[in-house]
PDB file of C-alpha atoms in Angstrom:
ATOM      1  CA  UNK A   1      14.786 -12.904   8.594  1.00  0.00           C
ATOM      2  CA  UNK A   2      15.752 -14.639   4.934  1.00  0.00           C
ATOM      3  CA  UNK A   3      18.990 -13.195   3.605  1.00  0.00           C
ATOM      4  CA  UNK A   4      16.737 -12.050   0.096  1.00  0.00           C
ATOM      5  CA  UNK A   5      14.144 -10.034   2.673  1.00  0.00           C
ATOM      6  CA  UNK A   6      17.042  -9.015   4.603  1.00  0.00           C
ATOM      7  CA  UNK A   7      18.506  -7.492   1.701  1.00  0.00           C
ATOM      8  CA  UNK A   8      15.374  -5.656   0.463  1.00  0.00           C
ATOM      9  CA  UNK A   9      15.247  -4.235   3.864  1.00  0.00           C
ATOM     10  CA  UNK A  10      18.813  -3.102   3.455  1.00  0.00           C
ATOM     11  CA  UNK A  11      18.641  -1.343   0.500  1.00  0.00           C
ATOM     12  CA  UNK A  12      15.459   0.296   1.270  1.00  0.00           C
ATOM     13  CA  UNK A  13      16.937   1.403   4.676  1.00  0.00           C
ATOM     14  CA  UNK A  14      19.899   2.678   2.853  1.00  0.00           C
ATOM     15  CA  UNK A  15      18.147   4.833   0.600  1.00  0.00           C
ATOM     16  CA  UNK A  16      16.152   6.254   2.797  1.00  0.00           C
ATOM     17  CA  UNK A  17      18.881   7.543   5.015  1.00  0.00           C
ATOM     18  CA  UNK A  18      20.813   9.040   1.809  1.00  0.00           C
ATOM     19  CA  UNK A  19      17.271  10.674   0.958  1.00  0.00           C
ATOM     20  CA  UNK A  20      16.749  12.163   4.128  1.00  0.00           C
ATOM     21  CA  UNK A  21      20.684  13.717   4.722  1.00  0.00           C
ATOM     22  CA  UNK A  22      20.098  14.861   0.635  1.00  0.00           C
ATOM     23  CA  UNK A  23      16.754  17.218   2.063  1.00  0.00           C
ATOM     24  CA  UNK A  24      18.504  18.093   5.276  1.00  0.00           C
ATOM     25  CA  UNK A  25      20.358  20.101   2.859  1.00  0.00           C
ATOM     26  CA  UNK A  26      17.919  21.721   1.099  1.00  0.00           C
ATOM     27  CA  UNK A  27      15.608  22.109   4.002  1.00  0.00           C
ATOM     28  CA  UNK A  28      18.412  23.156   6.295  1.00  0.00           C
ATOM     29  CA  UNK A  29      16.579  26.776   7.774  1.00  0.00           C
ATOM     30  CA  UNK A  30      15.617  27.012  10.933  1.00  0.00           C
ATOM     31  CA  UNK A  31      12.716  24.537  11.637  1.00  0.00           C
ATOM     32  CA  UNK A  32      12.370  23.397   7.941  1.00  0.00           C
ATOM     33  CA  UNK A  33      12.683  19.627   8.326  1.00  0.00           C
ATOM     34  CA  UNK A  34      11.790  18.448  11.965  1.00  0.00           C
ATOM     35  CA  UNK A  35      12.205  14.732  12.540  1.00  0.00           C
ATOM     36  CA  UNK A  36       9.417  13.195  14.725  1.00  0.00           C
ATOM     37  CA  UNK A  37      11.579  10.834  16.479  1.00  0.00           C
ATOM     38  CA  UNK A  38      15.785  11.456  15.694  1.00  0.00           C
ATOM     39  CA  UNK A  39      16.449   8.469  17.429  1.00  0.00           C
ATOM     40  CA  UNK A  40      15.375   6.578  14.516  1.00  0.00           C
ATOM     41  CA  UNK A  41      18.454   7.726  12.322  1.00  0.00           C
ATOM     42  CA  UNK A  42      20.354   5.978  14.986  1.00  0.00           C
ATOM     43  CA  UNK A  43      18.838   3.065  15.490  1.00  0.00           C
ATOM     44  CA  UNK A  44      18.690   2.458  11.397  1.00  0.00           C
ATOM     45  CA  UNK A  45      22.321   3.229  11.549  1.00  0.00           C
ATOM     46  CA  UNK A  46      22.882   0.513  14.032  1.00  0.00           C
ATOM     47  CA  UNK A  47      20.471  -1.956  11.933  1.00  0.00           C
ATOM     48  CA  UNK A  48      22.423  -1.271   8.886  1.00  0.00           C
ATOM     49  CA  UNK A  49      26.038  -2.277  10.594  1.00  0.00           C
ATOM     50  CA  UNK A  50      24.989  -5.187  12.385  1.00  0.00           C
ATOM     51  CA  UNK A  51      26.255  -8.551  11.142  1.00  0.00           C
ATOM     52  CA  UNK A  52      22.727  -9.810  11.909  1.00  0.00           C
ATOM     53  CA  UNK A  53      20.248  -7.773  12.611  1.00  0.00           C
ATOM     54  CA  UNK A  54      17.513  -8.157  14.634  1.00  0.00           C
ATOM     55  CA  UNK A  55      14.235  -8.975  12.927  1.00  0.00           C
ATOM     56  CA  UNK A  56      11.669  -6.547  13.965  1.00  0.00           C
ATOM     57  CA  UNK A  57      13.139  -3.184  12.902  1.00  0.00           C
ATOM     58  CA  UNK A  58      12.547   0.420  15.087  1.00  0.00           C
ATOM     59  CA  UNK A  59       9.944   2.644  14.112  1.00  0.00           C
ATOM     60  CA  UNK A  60       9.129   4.576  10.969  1.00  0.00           C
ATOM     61  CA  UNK A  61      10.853   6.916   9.502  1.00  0.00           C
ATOM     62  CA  UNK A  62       9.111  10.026  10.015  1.00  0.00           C
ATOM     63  CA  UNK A  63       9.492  13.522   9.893  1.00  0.00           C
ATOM     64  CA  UNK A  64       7.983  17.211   9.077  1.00  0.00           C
ATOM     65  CA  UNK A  65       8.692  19.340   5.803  1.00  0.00           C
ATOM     66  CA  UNK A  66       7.678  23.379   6.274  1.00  0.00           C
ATOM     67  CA  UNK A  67       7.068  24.501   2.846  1.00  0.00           C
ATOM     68  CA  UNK A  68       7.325  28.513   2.194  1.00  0.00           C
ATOM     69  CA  UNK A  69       4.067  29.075  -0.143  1.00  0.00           C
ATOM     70  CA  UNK A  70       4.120  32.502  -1.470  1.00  0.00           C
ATOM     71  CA  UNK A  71       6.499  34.156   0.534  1.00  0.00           C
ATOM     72  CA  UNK A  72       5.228  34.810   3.665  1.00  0.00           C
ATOM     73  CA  UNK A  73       3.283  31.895   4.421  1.00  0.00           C
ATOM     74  CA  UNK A  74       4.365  27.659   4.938  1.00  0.00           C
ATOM     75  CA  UNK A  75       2.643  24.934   5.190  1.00  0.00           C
ATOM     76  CA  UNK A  76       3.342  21.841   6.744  1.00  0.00           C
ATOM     77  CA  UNK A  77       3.928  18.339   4.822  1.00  0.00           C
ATOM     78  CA  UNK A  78       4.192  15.575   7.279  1.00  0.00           C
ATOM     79  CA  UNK A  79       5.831  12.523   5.350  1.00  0.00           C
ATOM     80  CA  UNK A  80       5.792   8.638   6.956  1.00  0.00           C
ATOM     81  CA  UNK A  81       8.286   6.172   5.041  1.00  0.00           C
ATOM     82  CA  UNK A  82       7.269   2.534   5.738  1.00  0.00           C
ATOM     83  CA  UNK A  83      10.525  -0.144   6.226  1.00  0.00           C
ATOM     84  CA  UNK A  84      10.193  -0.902   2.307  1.00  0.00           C
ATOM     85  CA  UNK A  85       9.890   2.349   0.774  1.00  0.00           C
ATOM     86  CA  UNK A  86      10.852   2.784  -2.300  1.00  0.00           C
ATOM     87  CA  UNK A  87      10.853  -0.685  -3.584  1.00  0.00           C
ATOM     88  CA  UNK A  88       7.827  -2.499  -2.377  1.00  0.00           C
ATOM     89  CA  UNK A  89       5.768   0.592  -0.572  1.00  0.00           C
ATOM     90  CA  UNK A  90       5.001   4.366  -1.027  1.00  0.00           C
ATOM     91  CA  UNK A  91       5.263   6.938   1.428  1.00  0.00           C
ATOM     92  CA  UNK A  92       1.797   8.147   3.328  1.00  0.00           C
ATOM     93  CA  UNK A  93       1.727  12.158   2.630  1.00  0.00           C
ATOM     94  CA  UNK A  94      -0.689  14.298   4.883  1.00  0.00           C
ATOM     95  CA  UNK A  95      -1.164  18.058   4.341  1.00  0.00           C
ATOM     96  CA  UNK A  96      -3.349  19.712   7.183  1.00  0.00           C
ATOM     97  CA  UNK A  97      -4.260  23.247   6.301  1.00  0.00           C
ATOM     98  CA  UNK A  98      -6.593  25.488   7.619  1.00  0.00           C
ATOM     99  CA  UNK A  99      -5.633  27.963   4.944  1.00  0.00           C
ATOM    100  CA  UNK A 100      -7.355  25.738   2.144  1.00  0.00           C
ATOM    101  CA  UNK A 101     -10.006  24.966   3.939  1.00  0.00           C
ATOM    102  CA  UNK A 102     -11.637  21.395   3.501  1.00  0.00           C
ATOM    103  CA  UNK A 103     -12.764  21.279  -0.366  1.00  0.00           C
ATOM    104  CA  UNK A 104      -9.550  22.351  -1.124  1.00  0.00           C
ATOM    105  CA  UNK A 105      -7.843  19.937   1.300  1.00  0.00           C
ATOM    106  CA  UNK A 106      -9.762  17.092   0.121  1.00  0.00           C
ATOM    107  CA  UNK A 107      -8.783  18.060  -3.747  1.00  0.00           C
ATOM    108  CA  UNK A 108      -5.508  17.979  -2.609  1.00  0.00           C
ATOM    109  CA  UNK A 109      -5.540  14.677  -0.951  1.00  0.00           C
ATOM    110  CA  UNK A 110      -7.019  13.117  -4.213  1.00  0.00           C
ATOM    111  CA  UNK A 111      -3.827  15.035  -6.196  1.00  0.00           C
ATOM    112  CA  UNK A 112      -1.511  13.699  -3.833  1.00  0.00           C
ATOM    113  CA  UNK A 113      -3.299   9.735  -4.252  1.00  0.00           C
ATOM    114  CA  UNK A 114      -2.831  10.133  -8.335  1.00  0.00           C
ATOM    115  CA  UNK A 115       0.604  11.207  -8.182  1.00  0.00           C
ATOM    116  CA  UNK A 116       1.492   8.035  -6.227  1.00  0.00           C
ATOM    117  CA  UNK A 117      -0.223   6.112  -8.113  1.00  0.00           C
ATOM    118  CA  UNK A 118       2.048   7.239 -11.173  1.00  0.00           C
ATOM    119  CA  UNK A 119       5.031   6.958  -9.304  1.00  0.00           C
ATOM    120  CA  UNK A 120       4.137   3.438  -8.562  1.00  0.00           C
ATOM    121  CA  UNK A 121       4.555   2.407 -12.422  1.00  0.00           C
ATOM    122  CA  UNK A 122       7.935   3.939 -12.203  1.00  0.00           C
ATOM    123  CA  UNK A 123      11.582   3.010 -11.267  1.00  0.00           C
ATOM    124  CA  UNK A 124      11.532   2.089  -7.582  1.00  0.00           C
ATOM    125  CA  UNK A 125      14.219   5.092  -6.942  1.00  0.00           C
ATOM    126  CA  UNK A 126      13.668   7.399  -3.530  1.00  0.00           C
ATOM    127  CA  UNK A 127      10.973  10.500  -5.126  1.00  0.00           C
ATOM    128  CA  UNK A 128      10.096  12.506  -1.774  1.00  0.00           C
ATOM    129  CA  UNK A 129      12.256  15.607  -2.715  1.00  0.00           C
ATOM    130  CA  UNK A 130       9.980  15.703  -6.330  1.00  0.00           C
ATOM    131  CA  UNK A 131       7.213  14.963  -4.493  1.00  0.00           C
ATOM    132  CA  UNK A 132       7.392  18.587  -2.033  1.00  0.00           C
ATOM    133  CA  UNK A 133       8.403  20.423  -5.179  1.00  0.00           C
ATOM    134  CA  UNK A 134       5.306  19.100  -6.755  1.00  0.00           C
ATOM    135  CA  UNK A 135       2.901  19.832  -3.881  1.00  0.00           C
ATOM    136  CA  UNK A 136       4.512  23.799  -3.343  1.00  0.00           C
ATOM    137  CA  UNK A 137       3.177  24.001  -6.713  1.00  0.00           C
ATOM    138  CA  UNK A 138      -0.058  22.762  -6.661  1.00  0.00           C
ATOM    139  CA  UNK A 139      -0.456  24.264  -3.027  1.00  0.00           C
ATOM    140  CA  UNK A 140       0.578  27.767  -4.741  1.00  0.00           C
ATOM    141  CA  UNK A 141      -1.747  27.386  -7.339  1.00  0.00           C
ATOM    142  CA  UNK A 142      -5.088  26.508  -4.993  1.00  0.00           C
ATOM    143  CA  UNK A 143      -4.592  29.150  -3.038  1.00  0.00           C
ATOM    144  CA  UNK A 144      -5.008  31.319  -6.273  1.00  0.00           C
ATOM    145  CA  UNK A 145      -8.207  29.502  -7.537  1.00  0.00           C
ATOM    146  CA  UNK A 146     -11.479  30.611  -5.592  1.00  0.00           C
ATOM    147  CA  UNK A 147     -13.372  28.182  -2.926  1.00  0.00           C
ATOM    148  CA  UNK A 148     -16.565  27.908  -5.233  1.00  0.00           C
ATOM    149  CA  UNK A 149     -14.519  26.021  -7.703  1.00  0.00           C
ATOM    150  CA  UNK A 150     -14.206  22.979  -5.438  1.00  0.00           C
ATOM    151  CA  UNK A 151     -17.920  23.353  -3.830  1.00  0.00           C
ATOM    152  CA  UNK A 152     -20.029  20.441  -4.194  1.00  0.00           C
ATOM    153  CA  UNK A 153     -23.567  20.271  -5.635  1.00  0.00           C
ATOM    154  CA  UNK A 154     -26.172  19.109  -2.795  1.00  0.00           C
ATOM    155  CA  UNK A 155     -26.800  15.826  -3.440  1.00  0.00           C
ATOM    156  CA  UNK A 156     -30.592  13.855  -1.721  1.00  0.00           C
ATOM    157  CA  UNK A 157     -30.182  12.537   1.562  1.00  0.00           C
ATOM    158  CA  UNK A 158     -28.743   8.968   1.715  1.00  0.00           C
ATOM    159  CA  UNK A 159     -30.817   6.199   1.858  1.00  0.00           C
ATOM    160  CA  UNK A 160     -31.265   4.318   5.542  1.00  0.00           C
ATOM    161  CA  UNK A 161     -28.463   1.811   5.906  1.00  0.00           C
ATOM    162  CA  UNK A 162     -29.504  -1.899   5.051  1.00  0.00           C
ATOM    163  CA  UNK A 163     -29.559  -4.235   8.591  1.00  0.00           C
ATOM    164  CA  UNK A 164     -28.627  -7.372   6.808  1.00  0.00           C
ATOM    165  CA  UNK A 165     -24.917  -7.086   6.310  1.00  0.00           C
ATOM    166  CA  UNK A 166     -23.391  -8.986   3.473  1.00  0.00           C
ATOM    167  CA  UNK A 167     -20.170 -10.392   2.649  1.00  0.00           C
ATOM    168  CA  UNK A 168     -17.646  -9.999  -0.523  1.00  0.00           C
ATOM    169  CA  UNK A 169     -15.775 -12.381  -1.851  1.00  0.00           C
ATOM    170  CA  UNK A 170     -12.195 -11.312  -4.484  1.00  0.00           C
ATOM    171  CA  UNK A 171     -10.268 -13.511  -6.401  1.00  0.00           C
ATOM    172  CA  UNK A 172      -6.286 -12.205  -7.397  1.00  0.00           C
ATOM    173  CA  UNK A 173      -4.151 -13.681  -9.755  1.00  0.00           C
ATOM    174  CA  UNK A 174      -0.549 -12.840  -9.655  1.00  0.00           C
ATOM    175  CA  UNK A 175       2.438 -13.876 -12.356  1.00  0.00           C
ATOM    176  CA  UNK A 176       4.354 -14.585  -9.119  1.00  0.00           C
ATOM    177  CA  UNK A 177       4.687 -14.420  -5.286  1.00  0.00           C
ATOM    178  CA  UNK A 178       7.823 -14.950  -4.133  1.00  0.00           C
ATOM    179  CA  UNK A 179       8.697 -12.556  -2.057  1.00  0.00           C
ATOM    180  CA  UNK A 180       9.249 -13.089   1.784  1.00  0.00           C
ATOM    181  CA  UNK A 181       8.454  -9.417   2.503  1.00  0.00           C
ATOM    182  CA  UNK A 182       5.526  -9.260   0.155  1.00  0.00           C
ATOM    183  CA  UNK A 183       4.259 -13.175   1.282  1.00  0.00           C
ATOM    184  CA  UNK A 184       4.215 -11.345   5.096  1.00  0.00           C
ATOM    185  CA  UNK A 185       2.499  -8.357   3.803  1.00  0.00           C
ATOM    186  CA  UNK A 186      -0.346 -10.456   2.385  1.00  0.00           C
ATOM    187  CA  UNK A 187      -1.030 -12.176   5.895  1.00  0.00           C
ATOM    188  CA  UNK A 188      -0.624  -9.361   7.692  1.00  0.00           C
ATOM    189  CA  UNK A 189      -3.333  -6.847   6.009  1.00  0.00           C
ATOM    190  CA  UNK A 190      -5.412  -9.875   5.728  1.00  0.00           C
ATOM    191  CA  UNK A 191      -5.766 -10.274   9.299  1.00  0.00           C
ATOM    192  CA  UNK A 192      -5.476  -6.666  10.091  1.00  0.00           C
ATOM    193  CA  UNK A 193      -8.734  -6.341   8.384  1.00  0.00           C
ATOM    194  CA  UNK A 194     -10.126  -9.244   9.480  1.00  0.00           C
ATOM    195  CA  UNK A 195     -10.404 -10.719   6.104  1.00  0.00           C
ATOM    196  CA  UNK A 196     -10.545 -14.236   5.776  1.00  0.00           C
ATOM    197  CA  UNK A 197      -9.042 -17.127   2.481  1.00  0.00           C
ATOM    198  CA  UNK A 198      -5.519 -17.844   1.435  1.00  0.00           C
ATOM    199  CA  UNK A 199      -2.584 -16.759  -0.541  1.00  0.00           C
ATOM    200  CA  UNK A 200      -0.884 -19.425  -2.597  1.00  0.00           C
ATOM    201  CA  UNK A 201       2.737 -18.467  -3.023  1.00  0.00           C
ATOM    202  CA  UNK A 202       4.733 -19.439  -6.596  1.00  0.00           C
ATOM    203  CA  UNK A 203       3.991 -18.865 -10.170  1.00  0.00           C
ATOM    204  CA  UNK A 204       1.376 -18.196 -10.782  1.00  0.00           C
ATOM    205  CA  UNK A 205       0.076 -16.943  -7.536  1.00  0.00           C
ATOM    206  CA  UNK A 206      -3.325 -16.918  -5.930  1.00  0.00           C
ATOM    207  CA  UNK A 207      -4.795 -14.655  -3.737  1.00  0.00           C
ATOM    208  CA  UNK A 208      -8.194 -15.140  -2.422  1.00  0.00           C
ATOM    209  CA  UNK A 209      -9.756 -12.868   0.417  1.00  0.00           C
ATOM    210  CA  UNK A 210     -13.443 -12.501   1.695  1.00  0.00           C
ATOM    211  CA  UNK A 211     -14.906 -10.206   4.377  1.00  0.00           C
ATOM    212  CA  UNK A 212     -17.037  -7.071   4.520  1.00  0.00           C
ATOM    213  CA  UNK A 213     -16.805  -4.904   0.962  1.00  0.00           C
ATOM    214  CA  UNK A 214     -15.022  -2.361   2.355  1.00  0.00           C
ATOM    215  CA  UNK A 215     -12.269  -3.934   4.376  1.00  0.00           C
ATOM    216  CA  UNK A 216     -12.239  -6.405   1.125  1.00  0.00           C
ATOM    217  CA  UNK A 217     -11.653  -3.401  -0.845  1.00  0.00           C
ATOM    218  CA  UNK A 218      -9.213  -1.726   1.636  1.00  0.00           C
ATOM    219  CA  UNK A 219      -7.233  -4.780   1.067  1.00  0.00           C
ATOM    220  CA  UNK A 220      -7.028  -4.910  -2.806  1.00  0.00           C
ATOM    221  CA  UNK A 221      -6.155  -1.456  -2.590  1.00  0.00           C
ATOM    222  CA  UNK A 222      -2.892  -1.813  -0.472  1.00  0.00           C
ATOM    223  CA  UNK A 223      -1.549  -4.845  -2.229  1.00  0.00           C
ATOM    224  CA  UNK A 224      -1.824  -3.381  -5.384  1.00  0.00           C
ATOM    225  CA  UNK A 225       0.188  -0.490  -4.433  1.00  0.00           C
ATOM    226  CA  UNK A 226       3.290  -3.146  -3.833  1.00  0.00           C
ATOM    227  CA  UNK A 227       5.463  -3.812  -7.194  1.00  0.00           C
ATOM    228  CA  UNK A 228       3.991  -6.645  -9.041  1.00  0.00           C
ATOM    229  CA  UNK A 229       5.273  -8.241 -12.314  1.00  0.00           C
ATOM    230  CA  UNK A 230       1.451  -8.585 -13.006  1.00  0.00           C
ATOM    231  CA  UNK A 231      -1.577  -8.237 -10.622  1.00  0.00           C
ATOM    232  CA  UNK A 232      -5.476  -8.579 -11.319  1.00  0.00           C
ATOM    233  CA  UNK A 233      -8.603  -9.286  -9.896  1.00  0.00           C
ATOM    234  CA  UNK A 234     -10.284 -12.135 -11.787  1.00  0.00           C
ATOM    235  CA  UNK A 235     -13.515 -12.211 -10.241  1.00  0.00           C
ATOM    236  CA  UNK A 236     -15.827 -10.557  -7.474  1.00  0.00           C
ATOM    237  CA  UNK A 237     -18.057 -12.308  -5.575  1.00  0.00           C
ATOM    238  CA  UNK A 238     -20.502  -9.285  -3.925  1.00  0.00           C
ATOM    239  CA  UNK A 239     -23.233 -10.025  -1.558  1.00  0.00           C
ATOM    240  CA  UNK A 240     -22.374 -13.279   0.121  1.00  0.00           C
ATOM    241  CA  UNK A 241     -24.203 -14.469   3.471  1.00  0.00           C
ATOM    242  CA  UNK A 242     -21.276 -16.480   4.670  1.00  0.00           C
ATOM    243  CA  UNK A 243     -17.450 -17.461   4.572  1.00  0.00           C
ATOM    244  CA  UNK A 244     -15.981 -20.087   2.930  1.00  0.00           C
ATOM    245  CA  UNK A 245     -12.759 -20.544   5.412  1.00  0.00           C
ATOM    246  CA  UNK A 246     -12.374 -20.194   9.224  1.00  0.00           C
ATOM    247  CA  UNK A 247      -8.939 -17.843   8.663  1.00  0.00           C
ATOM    248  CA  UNK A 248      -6.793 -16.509   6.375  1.00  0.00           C
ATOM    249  CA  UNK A 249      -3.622 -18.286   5.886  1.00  0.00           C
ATOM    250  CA  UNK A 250      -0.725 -19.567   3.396  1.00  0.00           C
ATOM    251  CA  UNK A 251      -1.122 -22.112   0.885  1.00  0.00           C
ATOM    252  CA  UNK A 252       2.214 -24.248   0.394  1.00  0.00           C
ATOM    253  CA  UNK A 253       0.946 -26.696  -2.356  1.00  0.00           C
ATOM    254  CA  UNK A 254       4.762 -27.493  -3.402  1.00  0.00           C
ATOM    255  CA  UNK A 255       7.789 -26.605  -2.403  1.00  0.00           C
ATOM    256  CA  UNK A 256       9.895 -26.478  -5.783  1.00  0.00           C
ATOM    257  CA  UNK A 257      10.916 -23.612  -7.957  1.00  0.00           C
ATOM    258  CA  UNK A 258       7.408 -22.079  -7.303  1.00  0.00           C
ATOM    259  CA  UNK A 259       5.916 -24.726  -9.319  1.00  0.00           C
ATOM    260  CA  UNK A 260       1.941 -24.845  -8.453  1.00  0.00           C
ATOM    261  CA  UNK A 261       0.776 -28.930  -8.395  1.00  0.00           C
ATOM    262  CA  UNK A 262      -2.716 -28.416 -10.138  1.00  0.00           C
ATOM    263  CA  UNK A 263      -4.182 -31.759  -8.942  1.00  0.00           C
ATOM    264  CA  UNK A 264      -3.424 -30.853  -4.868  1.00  0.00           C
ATOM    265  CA  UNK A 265      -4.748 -26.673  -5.493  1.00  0.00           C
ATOM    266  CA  UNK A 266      -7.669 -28.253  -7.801  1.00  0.00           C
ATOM    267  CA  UNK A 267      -8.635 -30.606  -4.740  1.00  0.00           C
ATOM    268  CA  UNK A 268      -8.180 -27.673  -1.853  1.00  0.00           C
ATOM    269  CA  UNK A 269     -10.503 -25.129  -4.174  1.00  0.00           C
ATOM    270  CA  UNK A 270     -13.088 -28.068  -4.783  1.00  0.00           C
ATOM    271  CA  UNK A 271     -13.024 -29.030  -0.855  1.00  0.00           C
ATOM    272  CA  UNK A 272     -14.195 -25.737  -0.130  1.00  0.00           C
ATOM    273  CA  UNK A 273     -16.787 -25.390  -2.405  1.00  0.00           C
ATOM    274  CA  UNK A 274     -14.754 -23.510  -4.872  1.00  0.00           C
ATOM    275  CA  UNK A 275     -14.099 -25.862  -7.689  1.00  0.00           C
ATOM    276  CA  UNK A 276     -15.719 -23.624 -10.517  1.00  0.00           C
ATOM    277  CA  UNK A 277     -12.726 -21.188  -9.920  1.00  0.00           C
ATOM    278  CA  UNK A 278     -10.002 -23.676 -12.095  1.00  0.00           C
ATOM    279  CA  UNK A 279     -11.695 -22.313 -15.040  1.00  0.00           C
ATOM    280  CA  UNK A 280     -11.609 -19.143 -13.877  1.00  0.00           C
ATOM    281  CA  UNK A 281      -8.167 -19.144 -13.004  1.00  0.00           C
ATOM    282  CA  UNK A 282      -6.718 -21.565 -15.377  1.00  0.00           C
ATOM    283  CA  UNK A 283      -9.374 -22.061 -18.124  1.00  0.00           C
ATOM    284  CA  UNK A 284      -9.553 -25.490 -17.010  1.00  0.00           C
ATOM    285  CA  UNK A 285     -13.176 -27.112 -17.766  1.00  0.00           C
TER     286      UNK A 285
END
């Protein structure tokens, strides 16, 4: 693991642990914060002191929150912290209730995605105990408003599913990628979903996945959740009947001070049939 990716994992690490003894405080009645696995806090513990720490850490960080909702009722919050919450990831936040029923629920889930989604733009700094303040609230205040309010009109039948199944194509451009953690990230959801193109590491960085729409999509929608600098899509490519690489791997054009060599990235895009993307990407005729 490189000493700046060990860090990040460090810190992160660190602050989790100081969140979680912070809300064993404040959850501290009987039952109120349940950890899924405790042996976790030990094992982080032991990755923390280690002179040099192995490189694939323990599992997740994971535990229970019982909320009391108008007095005499709680509801579960079941919180996940991935290794590089808060600085690079968010936490995943799932609230089963059979009190709500499913409109409700599904409102709620939508709440829950915005409020990341601001928190995001903000200081990476550890936000789980205002996030359960937040959702007693709003959980308080469905549980006032009536079920009709959430109902949803009856919309025609879908249409049959097309056979022919067609392929997307998404361009990214990036002020920088730099980052070990986030450079691993990249080639690991890529492959996840299946999702085949490259990443080109430095300043500015390229990103360039293809696959079906919705993994495509599934994709864009994770990395943009990391902290960027900047982070766009530059152009879509819908509807295309085949690939235009064998696998999705990294890019290493040059190896100094992140410095992209045109001529060599110019050459790779135009050897793959992509050479109308240097205006695209770098208003190059």
């Amino acid at each position: 693991m490189a000493e700046e990716e060990l860090q990040t994992y460090r810190r992160c690490i660190g602050q989790q642990l100081e969140e979680l003894e912070m809300l064993s405080s404040i959850y501290c009645g009987p039952g109120e914060l349940q950890m899924l696995d405790a042996g976790v806090v030990a094992d982080f513990n032991e990755f923390l002191g280690a002179a040099t720490p192995r490189n694939i850490l323990p599992s997740h960080l994971e535990y229970i929150v019982k909320l009391s909702i108008n007095a005499n009722q709680r509801q579960d919050v079941r919180i996940e912290l991935p290794h590089l919450y808060p600085v690079l990831e968010q936490p995943r936040v799932s609230v089963h209730s059979p009190l709500l029923g499913k409109a409700k629920e599904q409102h709620l889930k939508i709440e829950i995605e915005g409020y990341l989604s601001e928190r995001r733009e903000e200081e990476p700094e550890p936000y789980i105990f205002q996030l359960l303040s937040w959702l007693q609230e709003k959980i308080e205040a469905l549980f006032q408003r009536p079920p009709s309010e959430f109902e949803q009109p009856q919309l025609k039948p879908p249409e049959p599913p097309q056979t022919a199944t067609h392929l997307e194509r998404l361009w990214i451009y990036s002020h920088h990628i730099k980052s070990s953690a986030k450079r691993q990230e990249l080639i690991r959801q890529a492959r996840q979903l299946d999702l085949t193109g490259f990443s080109r590491p430095g300043k500015p960085g390229i990103i360039c996945v293809e696959g079906l729409s919705e993994q495509v999509q599934e994709f864009w929608r994770i990395i943009k959740s990391l902290r960027w600098q900047k982070i766009s899509v530059v152009r879509t490519e819908p509807r295309q009947r085949r690939r235009g690489f064998d696998t999705f791997s990294e890019q290493l054009f040059n190896e100094e001070e992140g410095i992209m060599n045109m001529g060599q990235f110019i050459k790779f895009l135009e050897a793959h049939g992509f050479g109308y993307m240097k205006s695209e990407l770098f208003g190059l005729a």
